């Protein structure tokens, strides 16, 4: 009898759009008696490893909170290091993103970032723009309040220009004025490091998202951890305010 081929197909368990609040880099480093930046360097690598895994699973969008509008309150040396690390990783990873057909996009106002970081981001975004696999959506100088205010201002401008009426405003219209316009609804949010907060991340998009808070620090969040999170997601019953069909 022919031996059956062992397949280890990676499943997405129905997740089209996944998001991560990548927390715990500092504590991960502290546990190892290393400086916080050591944790950020390891955390930056994990973003791309997890993105590759999401891509293999045919998840459509991975959104991640790489730098928030509040992270400017950190010491300048840490901010500088974070952006340098992002540059280093992007430079290294563009060939892989191309080979794996991953498209990089950002959400947030990146014009406040160091020029060299903006250049590296723009390069990666332009080079990968025609890729049709996973959309890796990086929140950089991103905050939900900012995103919603920006969306409302654009809607208000369209009303002033008589393109639309205030009565036309509905959920779809607001969706279409956010950074995530056109992406599938957010199915699953994972926050690492045991903190249970949303920290101004994708507040509008999270209305019916399943939430997982894992104690694992972000640098320890491997593809095996992702598999566990997705299995947990697959056990959730999503009712969207309705009733179970059983
Ligand atoms: C949280 O760890 C991490 C962040 C500040 C955001 C995510 C950053 C990375 C994954 C590193 C790569 C950097 C970029 C810009 C892509 P923390 O410092 O809050 O950890 P702690 O809560 O243990 O102190």
Short mmCIF file of N, CA and C in Angstrom, two decimals, residues 47-48 51 62 64 86 90 93-94 97-98 101-107 117-118 120-140 183:
data_model
loop_
_atom_site.label_atom_id
_atom_site.label_comp_id
_atom_site.label_asym_id
_atom_site.label_seq_id
_atom_site.Cartn_x
_atom_site.Cartn_y
_atom_site.Cartn_z
N UNK A 47 8.05 39.92 14.41
CA UNK A 47 6.98 40.46 13.55
C UNK A 47 7.02 39.74 12.20
N UNK A 48 8.23 39.62 11.65
CA UNK A 48 8.33 39.05 10.30
C UNK A 48 8.13 37.54 10.31
N UNK A 51 4.48 37.10 10.51
CA UNK A 51 3.86 37.47 9.23
C UNK A 51 4.03 36.35 8.20
N UNK A 62 -2.59 41.06 8.44
CA UNK A 62 -2.04 41.05 9.80
C UNK A 62 -1.74 42.50 10.18
N UNK A 64 -0.46 45.19 13.08
CA UNK A 64 0.30 45.14 14.34
C UNK A 64 0.64 46.55 14.82
N UNK A 86 13.71 48.98 13.17
CA UNK A 86 12.72 48.80 12.10
C UNK A 86 13.40 48.93 10.74
N UNK A 90 13.60 45.95 8.04
CA UNK A 90 12.95 46.14 6.73
C UNK A 90 13.95 45.90 5.61
N UNK A 93 14.51 42.32 5.24
CA UNK A 93 13.36 41.47 4.93
C UNK A 93 12.70 41.74 3.57
N UNK A 94 13.04 42.83 2.89
CA UNK A 94 12.36 43.11 1.61
C UNK A 94 12.46 41.91 0.65
N UNK A 97 9.94 39.39 1.70
CA UNK A 97 8.56 39.85 1.47
C UNK A 97 8.23 39.66 -0.02
N UNK A 98 9.19 39.96 -0.88
CA UNK A 98 8.97 39.81 -2.33
C UNK A 98 8.79 38.34 -2.69
N UNK A 101 5.53 37.08 -1.51
CA UNK A 101 4.35 37.79 -2.05
C UNK A 101 3.60 38.60 -0.99
N UNK A 102 4.32 39.06 0.05
CA UNK A 102 3.69 39.83 1.14
C UNK A 102 3.76 41.33 0.84
N UNK A 103 2.64 42.00 1.10
CA UNK A 103 2.56 43.44 0.82
C UNK A 103 2.64 44.21 2.14
N UNK A 104 3.56 45.16 2.22
CA UNK A 104 3.67 45.96 3.44
C UNK A 104 2.89 47.26 3.29
N UNK A 105 2.06 47.57 4.28
CA UNK A 105 1.38 48.87 4.32
C UNK A 105 1.52 49.41 5.75
N UNK A 106 1.25 50.70 5.91
CA UNK A 106 1.32 51.26 7.26
C UNK A 106 0.02 51.97 7.60
N UNK A 107 -0.26 52.11 8.88
CA UNK A 107 -1.36 52.98 9.31
C UNK A 107 -0.79 53.92 10.37
N UNK A 117 14.01 56.44 8.37
CA UNK A 117 13.02 55.37 8.60
C UNK A 117 11.90 55.50 7.55
N UNK A 118 11.47 56.75 7.34
CA UNK A 118 10.42 56.96 6.33
C UNK A 118 10.87 56.44 4.97
N UNK A 120 13.05 54.10 4.27
CA UNK A 120 13.07 52.62 4.25
C UNK A 120 11.65 52.06 4.17
N UNK A 121 10.73 52.70 4.89
CA UNK A 121 9.33 52.25 4.86
C UNK A 121 8.78 52.45 3.45
N UNK A 122 8.97 53.66 2.91
CA UNK A 122 8.41 53.95 1.57
C UNK A 122 8.96 52.99 0.52
N UNK A 123 10.24 52.66 0.68
CA UNK A 123 10.87 51.73 -0.26
C UNK A 123 10.17 50.37 -0.18
N UNK A 124 10.00 49.89 1.04
CA UNK A 124 9.37 48.56 1.22
C UNK A 124 7.91 48.58 0.75
N UNK A 125 7.21 49.68 1.07
CA UNK A 125 5.79 49.78 0.66
C UNK A 125 5.70 49.80 -0.87
N UNK A 126 6.56 50.60 -1.52
CA UNK A 126 6.50 50.69 -2.99
C UNK A 126 6.88 49.37 -3.64
N UNK A 127 7.99 48.78 -3.16
CA UNK A 127 8.45 47.53 -3.79
C UNK A 127 7.43 46.41 -3.67
N UNK A 128 6.72 46.37 -2.55
CA UNK A 128 5.82 45.23 -2.32
C UNK A 128 4.37 45.54 -2.74
N UNK A 129 4.16 46.72 -3.33
CA UNK A 129 2.77 47.18 -3.53
C UNK A 129 1.94 46.28 -4.45
N UNK A 130 2.60 45.55 -5.36
CA UNK A 130 1.81 44.71 -6.28
C UNK A 130 1.66 43.28 -5.75
N UNK A 131 2.23 42.99 -4.58
CA UNK A 131 2.12 41.63 -4.04
C UNK A 131 0.68 41.34 -3.62
N UNK A 132 0.29 40.07 -3.78
CA UNK A 132 -1.13 39.76 -3.55
C UNK A 132 -1.35 38.78 -2.40
N UNK A 133 -0.28 38.48 -1.64
CA UNK A 133 -0.46 37.59 -0.48
C UNK A 133 -0.88 38.39 0.73
N UNK A 134 -0.37 38.01 1.90
CA UNK A 134 -0.71 38.70 3.15
C UNK A 134 -0.44 40.21 3.06
N UNK A 135 -1.35 41.00 3.60
CA UNK A 135 -1.10 42.43 3.80
C UNK A 135 -0.57 42.59 5.22
N UNK A 136 0.67 43.02 5.33
CA UNK A 136 1.26 43.27 6.66
C UNK A 136 1.08 44.76 6.95
N UNK A 137 0.14 45.03 7.84
CA UNK A 137 -0.28 46.40 8.11
C UNK A 137 0.33 46.86 9.43
N UNK A 138 1.35 47.72 9.34
CA UNK A 138 2.08 48.14 10.54
C UNK A 138 1.58 49.47 11.06
N UNK A 139 1.14 49.48 12.29
CA UNK A 139 0.75 50.73 12.94
C UNK A 139 1.99 51.47 13.39
N UNK A 140 2.25 52.63 12.80
CA UNK A 140 3.45 53.41 13.13
C UNK A 140 3.04 54.85 13.38
N UNK A 183 -10.33 46.32 3.96
CA UNK A 183 -9.81 45.07 4.53
C UNK A 183 -10.96 44.29 5.17
#
